[in-house]
XYZ file of C-alpha atoms in Angstrom:
571
model
C 0.000 0.000 0.000
C 1.199 3.506 -0.850
C 2.350 5.135 2.378
C 1.125 8.523 1.112
C -2.457 7.401 0.830
C -4.568 9.155 3.428
C -6.155 6.769 5.890
C -9.635 7.486 7.083
C -9.779 8.052 10.812
C -12.832 6.429 12.331
C -13.869 8.050 15.576
C -14.407 5.677 18.481
C -16.668 6.599 21.337
C -14.748 6.390 24.581
C -16.530 6.132 27.886
C -15.790 9.329 29.764
C -15.312 7.362 32.967
C -12.321 5.559 31.438
C -10.591 8.867 30.846
C -10.856 9.875 34.464
C -8.104 8.967 36.886
C -8.848 5.756 38.767
C -10.271 6.614 42.169
C -8.878 3.524 43.912
C -6.421 0.741 43.089
C -7.625 -2.448 41.486
C -8.709 -5.217 43.797
C -10.901 -5.422 46.836
C -11.959 -2.099 48.355
C -10.716 -1.648 51.904
C -13.492 -1.687 54.468
C -13.297 1.008 57.124
C -14.161 -1.396 59.949
C -11.492 -3.908 58.924
C -8.904 -1.159 58.568
C -9.711 0.098 62.053
C -9.334 -3.402 63.483
C -5.973 -3.927 61.792
C -4.688 -0.547 62.949
C -5.743 -1.350 66.502
C -3.862 -4.670 66.386
C -0.702 -3.078 64.987
C -0.794 -0.110 67.342
C 2.369 1.952 67.015
C 4.420 -0.923 65.568
C 6.445 0.073 62.494
C 4.781 -0.484 59.115
C 7.622 -2.493 57.560
C 7.412 -5.050 54.757
C 9.559 -7.573 56.639
C 7.035 -7.652 59.517
C 4.221 -8.924 57.304
C 4.231 -12.461 58.763
C 4.316 -11.115 62.315
C 1.248 -8.998 61.578
C -0.565 -11.895 59.910
C -0.056 -13.806 63.155
C -1.567 -10.946 65.130
C -4.675 -10.970 62.976
C -5.056 -14.747 63.068
C -4.468 -14.931 66.826
C -7.172 -12.306 67.372
C -9.794 -13.406 64.831
C -9.025 -17.110 64.351
C -8.460 -16.738 60.606
C -7.361 -14.302 57.911
C -10.443 -12.822 56.284
C -10.222 -11.130 52.891
C -11.211 -7.800 54.423
C -8.356 -7.938 56.928
C -5.816 -8.939 54.266
C -6.867 -5.985 52.119
C -6.622 -3.625 55.091
C -3.175 -4.939 56.036
C -1.992 -4.504 52.457
C -3.051 -0.861 52.507
C -1.481 -0.262 55.900
C 1.877 -1.692 54.745
C 1.734 -0.135 51.281
C 1.703 -3.525 49.551
C -0.332 -4.977 46.748
C -3.110 -7.249 47.973
C -1.616 -10.060 45.877
C 1.660 -9.808 47.814
C -0.105 -10.212 51.129
C -2.304 -13.040 49.882
C 0.555 -15.055 48.380
C 2.459 -14.945 51.680
C -0.577 -15.741 53.823
C -1.578 -18.680 51.622
C 1.952 -20.162 51.559
C 2.202 -21.069 55.256
C 0.270 -23.975 56.771
C -0.714 -22.221 59.999
C -2.539 -19.345 58.327
C -6.229 -19.902 57.574
C -7.082 -17.659 54.620
C -10.842 -17.248 54.202
C -11.858 -16.128 50.737
C -14.895 -14.038 49.876
C -18.037 -16.058 50.524
C -16.275 -18.853 52.434
C -17.120 -19.794 55.999
C -14.409 -19.336 58.630
C -12.909 -22.454 60.228
C -14.216 -23.725 63.572
C -13.044 -21.654 66.555
C -10.551 -24.304 67.678
C -8.058 -26.391 65.689
C -6.499 -29.572 67.035
C -3.401 -30.732 65.160
C -2.398 -34.382 65.440
C 1.207 -35.063 64.467
C 1.354 -37.815 61.865
C 5.135 -37.931 61.382
C 6.963 -41.222 61.765
C 7.597 -41.313 65.521
C 4.001 -40.344 66.260
C 2.647 -42.798 63.695
C 4.564 -45.570 65.461
C 2.964 -44.468 68.743
C -0.645 -44.506 67.514
C -1.320 -41.190 65.770
C -3.562 -42.832 63.154
C -5.904 -44.107 65.850
C -6.071 -40.638 67.384
C -6.870 -39.059 64.028
C -9.675 -41.566 63.514
C -11.203 -41.110 66.974
C -10.880 -37.410 67.791
C -13.319 -35.821 65.280
C -16.335 -37.637 66.696
C -15.131 -37.197 70.274
C -14.509 -33.441 70.029
C -17.530 -32.475 67.957
C -18.158 -30.171 65.008
C -16.923 -27.019 66.753
C -13.383 -28.403 66.763
C -11.359 -28.915 63.607
C -9.020 -31.937 63.718
C -6.117 -31.846 61.265
C -3.241 -34.176 60.517
C -0.042 -32.187 60.936
C 3.620 -32.684 60.099
C 6.178 -33.041 62.890
C 5.585 -30.686 65.847
C 8.970 -31.290 67.495
C 7.866 -33.547 70.372
C 8.906 -36.917 69.015
C 10.161 -38.165 72.395
C 6.634 -37.670 73.768
C 4.812 -39.344 70.878
C 2.035 -39.253 69.960
C 1.851 -35.460 70.104
C -1.223 -33.268 69.679
C -1.437 -29.469 69.708
C -4.744 -28.123 71.014
C -4.850 -24.561 69.722
C -1.384 -23.543 70.903
C -1.161 -26.004 73.791
C 0.876 -29.200 73.247
C -0.586 -32.367 74.748
C 2.052 -35.076 74.725
C 2.094 -37.978 75.046
C -1.503 -37.641 73.940
C -4.441 -39.872 74.616
C -7.902 -39.070 73.341
C -9.209 -38.415 76.848
C -6.350 -35.991 77.607
C -7.042 -34.067 74.400
C -10.739 -33.862 75.264
C -9.880 -32.619 78.749
C -7.666 -29.861 77.305
C -10.459 -28.778 74.959
C -13.101 -28.749 77.685
C -10.886 -26.899 80.167
C -10.090 -24.158 77.674
C -6.314 -24.752 77.901
C -5.896 -23.931 74.238
C -3.993 -20.666 73.885
C -0.692 -21.106 75.696
C 0.879 -23.971 77.645
C -0.092 -23.875 81.324
C 2.865 -22.782 83.402
C 6.376 -22.205 82.046
C 9.300 -24.528 81.417
C 11.658 -24.905 84.382
C 14.455 -23.038 82.643
C 17.464 -21.298 84.151
C 16.433 -17.638 84.091
C 18.678 -14.601 83.683
C 19.393 -14.097 87.407
C 20.212 -17.771 87.989
C 22.403 -17.912 84.898
C 24.427 -14.868 85.970
C 24.769 -16.316 89.485
C 26.361 -19.404 87.916
C 28.950 -17.340 86.059
C 26.900 -16.656 82.978
C 27.894 -13.783 80.674
C 31.329 -13.489 82.324
C 32.901 -14.815 79.136
C 31.016 -12.304 76.997
C 31.981 -9.468 79.339
C 35.596 -10.538 79.018
C 35.382 -10.450 75.242
C 33.826 -6.996 75.271
C 36.455 -5.750 77.762
C 39.344 -6.912 75.587
C 40.408 -9.840 77.774
C 40.055 -12.047 74.715
C 40.737 -11.035 71.149
C 38.739 -12.091 68.124
C 41.547 -14.072 66.514
C 42.132 -16.259 69.577
C 38.404 -16.943 69.964
C 37.952 -17.995 66.337
C 41.151 -20.068 66.461
C 39.867 -21.899 69.567
C 36.613 -22.645 67.800
C 38.500 -23.999 64.796
C 40.710 -26.125 67.045
C 37.655 -27.696 68.656
C 36.373 -28.959 65.315
C 32.858 -27.658 66.048
C 30.672 -27.971 62.974
C 27.196 -26.680 62.255
C 24.720 -28.860 64.139
C 21.644 -28.035 62.111
C 22.468 -30.638 59.478
C 24.977 -29.241 56.978
C 28.018 -29.598 59.252
C 29.992 -26.597 57.964
C 32.934 -25.739 60.288
C 31.757 -22.980 62.630
C 35.082 -21.184 62.975
C 35.575 -21.030 59.232
C 32.085 -19.577 58.802
C 32.898 -16.819 61.300
C 36.033 -15.923 59.338
C 34.203 -15.849 56.018
C 31.444 -13.522 57.202
C 33.832 -11.322 59.195
C 35.813 -10.690 56.011
C 32.709 -9.318 54.267
C 31.918 -5.570 54.305
C 29.746 -4.150 57.082
C 26.969 -3.945 58.034
C 26.727 -7.664 58.740
C 23.650 -9.444 60.075
C 22.948 -12.722 61.838
C 20.100 -15.212 61.419
C 19.556 -17.989 63.969
C 17.635 -21.071 62.917
C 15.371 -22.618 65.565
C 12.818 -23.839 63.055
C 13.706 -27.493 63.742
C 11.123 -29.047 61.448
C 12.971 -32.274 60.553
C 10.859 -35.235 61.726
C 12.628 -36.859 64.649
C 14.419 -33.661 65.745
C 13.644 -31.935 69.051
C 17.030 -31.242 70.669
C 16.890 -27.461 70.202
C 13.550 -27.257 71.999
C 14.763 -29.339 74.921
C 18.009 -27.364 75.313
C 16.162 -24.050 75.002
C 13.677 -25.073 77.685
C 16.553 -25.916 80.033
C 19.136 -23.166 79.557
C 18.175 -20.370 77.138
C 20.929 -17.947 78.179
C 23.713 -20.396 77.340
C 22.503 -20.136 73.762
C 22.056 -16.350 73.975
C 25.576 -15.844 75.324
C 27.045 -17.977 72.539
C 25.019 -15.989 70.033
C 26.307 -12.664 71.390
C 29.918 -13.893 71.421
C 29.537 -14.867 67.767
C 28.050 -11.440 67.040
C 30.992 -9.745 68.779
C 33.590 -11.840 66.948
C 32.070 -11.346 63.503
C 30.953 -7.735 63.962
C 27.200 -8.188 63.726
C 24.833 -5.199 63.736
C 21.516 -7.008 64.252
C 20.337 -10.543 65.053
C 17.132 -12.205 63.884
C 16.062 -15.380 65.706
C 13.626 -17.554 63.724
C 11.603 -19.806 66.050
C 9.121 -22.336 64.754
C 5.471 -21.556 65.422
C 4.799 -24.863 67.200
C 7.083 -23.825 70.082
C 4.665 -21.427 71.768
C 6.023 -22.052 75.264
C 9.593 -21.528 74.074
C 8.608 -18.244 72.444
C 7.088 -17.019 75.698
C 10.199 -18.115 77.580
C 12.668 -16.606 75.135
C 10.730 -13.337 74.942
C 10.824 -13.000 78.707
C 14.533 -13.801 78.993
C 15.529 -11.484 76.146
C 13.653 -8.695 77.896
C 15.608 -9.433 81.076
C 18.849 -9.303 79.105
C 17.934 -6.028 77.425
C 17.081 -4.481 80.785
C 20.478 -5.463 82.198
C 22.677 -4.631 79.217
C 22.818 -1.174 77.594
C 22.173 -1.002 73.860
C 25.797 -0.143 73.149
C 26.920 -3.502 74.581
C 24.839 -5.723 72.301
C 23.370 -5.786 68.827
C 19.650 -5.392 68.254
C 17.827 -8.726 68.649
C 14.506 -9.550 66.964
C 12.538 -12.734 67.609
C 10.587 -13.856 64.559
C 7.774 -16.407 64.480
C 7.554 -19.096 61.840
C 4.193 -20.100 60.410
C 4.385 -23.809 59.712
C 6.738 -24.510 56.805
C 9.445 -27.182 56.992
C 11.235 -25.608 54.031
C 12.110 -22.605 56.213
C 14.702 -24.765 57.927
C 16.763 -24.242 54.772
C 18.910 -21.180 55.427
C 17.946 -19.059 52.429
C 14.243 -19.959 52.733
C 14.418 -18.907 56.383
C 15.935 -15.587 55.324
C 13.137 -15.060 52.815
C 10.612 -15.713 55.586
C 12.328 -13.287 57.965
C 11.999 -10.692 55.208
C 8.232 -11.289 55.222
C 8.069 -13.383 52.049
C 7.191 -16.911 51.048
C 9.832 -19.301 52.351
C 11.360 -20.336 49.048
C 15.053 -21.249 48.767
C 17.291 -18.947 46.768
C 19.494 -19.988 43.910
C 23.179 -19.931 44.832
C 25.642 -18.342 44.354
C 25.616 -15.782 45.865
C 25.727 -17.474 49.256
C 24.109 -15.990 52.339
C 27.535 -15.231 53.805
C 27.915 -12.656 51.015
C 24.322 -11.693 50.173
C 21.912 -12.810 52.843
C 19.328 -11.107 55.010
C 18.201 -7.802 53.469
C 21.031 -8.173 50.947
C 23.758 -7.986 53.584
C 26.476 -10.520 54.552
C 24.799 -12.862 57.026
C 26.084 -15.282 59.645
C 23.526 -18.087 59.743
C 23.666 -20.587 62.614
C 21.651 -23.360 64.171
C 20.645 -23.061 67.822
C 22.795 -25.925 69.128
C 25.957 -24.713 67.415
C 25.743 -21.461 69.390
C 24.747 -23.349 72.537
C 28.226 -24.956 72.616
C 30.268 -21.765 72.192
C 30.578 -20.798 75.847
C 31.597 -24.265 77.049
C 34.106 -24.705 74.225
C 35.810 -21.403 74.954
C 35.847 -21.956 78.720
C 37.162 -25.532 78.590
C 39.171 -25.126 75.407
C 38.851 -26.600 71.961
C 41.132 -29.493 72.915
C 38.618 -30.629 75.553
C 35.823 -30.855 73.003
C 37.995 -32.492 70.373
C 39.092 -35.132 72.910
C 35.539 -36.423 73.256
C 34.257 -39.085 70.888
C 34.404 -42.756 70.016
C 35.561 -44.921 67.176
C 38.088 -42.352 65.995
C 35.621 -39.472 65.933
C 35.807 -36.212 67.896
C 33.355 -34.108 69.897
C 29.946 -34.524 71.492
C 26.525 -34.687 69.889
C 23.009 -34.117 71.173
C 21.096 -37.039 69.682
C 17.304 -36.764 69.424
C 16.244 -40.391 69.895
C 12.667 -41.556 69.369
C 10.783 -44.581 68.140
C 10.823 -48.024 69.711
C 13.386 -47.389 72.464
C 12.513 -47.688 76.147
C 13.761 -44.203 77.084
C 13.516 -41.701 74.209
C 14.845 -38.152 74.560
C 17.869 -35.941 73.965
C 21.031 -37.925 74.678
C 24.367 -36.137 74.995
C 26.778 -38.766 73.729
C 30.210 -38.985 72.102
C 30.359 -38.347 68.382
C 31.009 -41.641 66.637
C 28.891 -43.735 68.978
C 27.028 -46.516 67.176
C 23.276 -46.842 67.246
C 23.558 -50.114 69.181
C 25.634 -48.392 71.842
C 23.230 -45.461 71.882
C 20.225 -47.727 72.409
C 21.856 -49.904 75.072
C 23.804 -47.288 77.045
C 21.603 -44.197 76.784
C 18.057 -45.338 75.952
C 17.494 -48.290 78.286
C 17.371 -50.725 75.393
C 14.389 -51.447 73.190
C 10.782 -51.308 74.342
C 9.525 -54.503 75.913
C 8.585 -57.059 73.274
C 10.373 -55.220 70.434
C 13.478 -56.325 68.573
C 15.805 -53.846 66.858
C 15.058 -53.955 63.111
C 16.145 -50.691 61.457
C 17.005 -47.062 62.156
C 17.026 -43.609 60.644
C 20.387 -42.014 61.549
C 19.523 -38.477 60.435
C 15.793 -37.844 60.559
C 13.437 -37.984 57.608
C 16.031 -37.163 54.959
C 18.984 -39.121 56.374
C 18.045 -42.535 54.986
C 17.155 -45.887 56.606
C 19.612 -48.636 57.568
C 18.998 -52.209 58.793
C 19.954 -53.383 62.278
C 22.741 -55.440 60.677
C 24.446 -52.104 59.951
C 24.043 -50.851 63.510
C 27.783 -50.618 64.191
C 28.548 -47.666 61.907
C 29.887 -44.652 63.864
C 27.280 -41.886 63.955
C 29.001 -38.705 62.856
C 29.625 -36.422 59.920
C 31.072 -38.177 56.870
C 30.690 -41.748 58.204
C 27.274 -42.533 56.744
C 27.583 -41.085 53.237
C 29.220 -44.240 51.790
C 26.031 -46.067 52.752
C 23.665 -43.548 51.133
C 22.792 -41.837 54.435
C 23.879 -38.871 56.559
C 23.598 -37.808 60.186
C 22.078 -34.362 59.584
C 20.822 -32.983 62.888
C 21.409 -36.337 64.669
C 17.739 -37.323 64.807
C 17.722 -41.078 65.354
C 14.415 -42.922 64.912
C 14.511 -46.610 65.873
C 12.241 -49.200 64.220
C 11.453 -52.645 65.562
C 10.425 -55.989 64.108
C 6.819 -54.782 64.301
C 7.537 -52.034 61.765
C 8.664 -51.923 58.150
C 11.184 -49.752 56.371
C 8.854 -49.480 53.380
C 6.067 -48.174 55.634
C 8.486 -45.621 57.087
C 9.469 -44.543 53.576
C 5.806 -44.007 52.664
C 5.291 -41.835 55.731
C 8.401 -39.791 54.962
C 7.607 -39.270 51.285
C 4.109 -38.074 52.166
C 5.797 -35.564 54.463
C 8.139 -34.348 51.724
C 5.259 -34.023 49.256
C 3.304 -31.945 51.751
C 6.277 -29.725 52.633
C 7.729 -29.080 49.171
C 7.569 -25.335 48.548
C 6.629 -25.993 44.920
C 9.264 -23.702 43.427
C 11.057 -26.326 41.319
C 9.469 -29.090 39.272
C 11.872 -31.913 40.249
C 10.871 -31.575 43.902
C 7.232 -30.534 43.482
C 6.353 -33.237 40.981
C 9.031 -35.705 42.044
C 7.857 -36.065 45.635
C 4.252 -36.477 44.484
C 5.177 -39.095 41.874
C 7.434 -40.981 44.286
C 4.665 -41.066 46.903
C 2.283 -42.541 44.324
C 4.801 -45.138 43.189
C 5.703 -46.441 46.648
C 2.038 -46.568 47.654
C 1.676 -49.454 45.195
C 1.884 -53.068 46.425
C 4.880 -53.690 44.161
C 7.487 -50.991 43.573
C 8.738 -50.041 40.125
C 12.391 -50.043 41.138
C 13.745 -48.879 37.793
C 11.419 -45.887 37.594
C 11.993 -44.949 41.242
C 15.761 -45.075 40.738
C 15.560 -42.836 37.689
C 13.207 -40.422 39.444
C 15.507 -40.197 42.449
C 18.482 -39.350 40.248
C 16.580 -36.521 38.574
C 15.468 -35.113 41.924
C 19.017 -35.115 43.277
C 20.527 -33.544 40.187
C 17.933 -30.879 39.461
C 16.236 -29.819 42.720
C 17.104 -26.337 43.974
C 17.593 -27.220 47.649
C 18.221 -30.067 50.039
C 14.571 -31.045 50.414
C 14.246 -32.366 46.891
C 17.840 -33.582 46.796
C 17.472 -35.694 49.959
C 13.834 -36.802 49.631
C 14.731 -39.952 47.620
C 17.099 -41.231 50.328
C 14.573 -43.327 52.304
C 13.245 -44.911 49.108
C 16.714 -45.687 47.800
C 17.631 -47.262 51.140
C 14.589 -49.526 51.106
C 15.475 -50.662 47.585
C 19.109 -51.237 48.571
C 18.843 -52.718 52.073
C 15.293 -54.073 52.391
C 14.532 -55.819 49.076
C 12.293 -58.314 50.889
C 9.810 -55.481 51.537
C 9.348 -54.258 47.978
C 6.224 -56.327 47.385
C 4.490 -55.569 50.702
């Protein structure tokens, strides 16, 4: 067509209202009553994006759910799009998002742990019996591990743990109204008692120049202390790496502890919270930390009350100039937030999805700053190591290994619990010397050396030293030292089914190998006869292509059943 030809312009009628400036943003209009309620709940708290999850908890604690009107009001108050608020609220298991036109949940929720240790102790029977016993005004849900495996089966009534739980005890808790917070407080060493026993003297010495940073880090390196959350990275080396990064530097402490079979951090926190806090502050001094964020799992309501109280006592006794700012953050029910970068995303008020690496959190972590990330127990050991010397810690151990480990032991043993034992102890020694043997009438059959993701080994392999690097040749790892013991009344294939259901439920959904792989694996092993070739291929893809450790380690229990329990493949 000739470009010089005049084109006829056809006038189009345009609605005058479309030419006017939009009076309000797209999405749900904010209701004045809901906005007033949200503002009253927030009070004079800062309107920061990273506090979104904290404020969602406030709304849910007050109203029992997250209504659309409250989400819209919170979005306006924080200056966020409603979609941003909704995607975060709908990501976490403990938030009940009620859409327009939906009915709110019953006023009380009872969560029954269905993870492996609780399943062995009768959780399925509880799940079957409780709905009829408690009535329609109580919602009964199956829940992933709640961190009370030594007291299995565990039930959480509102925010009150009932463990070991029997149906009658759960009913009594519901009828008595003991549903918001645990009655009483853990018998922990408080601030005054800790100081009376010499607590914080080591920190004061560091701050006064009686110890220098180099000698403290060198002592930590000499001890051989490694991260006790699962990864096992040398603690002293991590301090050096982050210290070498430009300021300001931040710190994130992981007390999410969502790995089925793991409960050591809760038990140690309930006993001696300031030993952990002092170790945390020494690490902050050595690395040059400006602010600390402690991420505590939502199921630990009593621990949150305890830690809040003791941090307030510390802040009252120590001037601001002598310590970094400390913030306690509340998880919302997401196992994936135990992964360090997913935890950092959650602290920032986002969905807990792992980041691609590099960069690593030591360089670009919380709020884009170099971040020292540590597990609770790692910091718990700092004071004792520095007081007694790294050589003392390194001298502990068995079978050629060094150090001490806090083993979370559950399952078919007579005396489950947290057992402080030498690194390198075997599971047979652990059962016989620390757990009172097996339960009456049970014979040792198999064990999980490292929680849900650490694999499953037969009793015939019960003489392998339990430590970092000793289990990998057998397709397993120690992780956070969560040992679950199975007996001749159990099956490894049944355990694998329970664990894969857990992984499918807890996958964040970000990457296809994990999201689809865990679902497909769960379907395959639910069959009477396993397709070994397909499961092996699927496991390889998940390990090679998953973004984080959840998808990479999820095939371990299945692979172990195929390798060590072939007699069970047709059960």
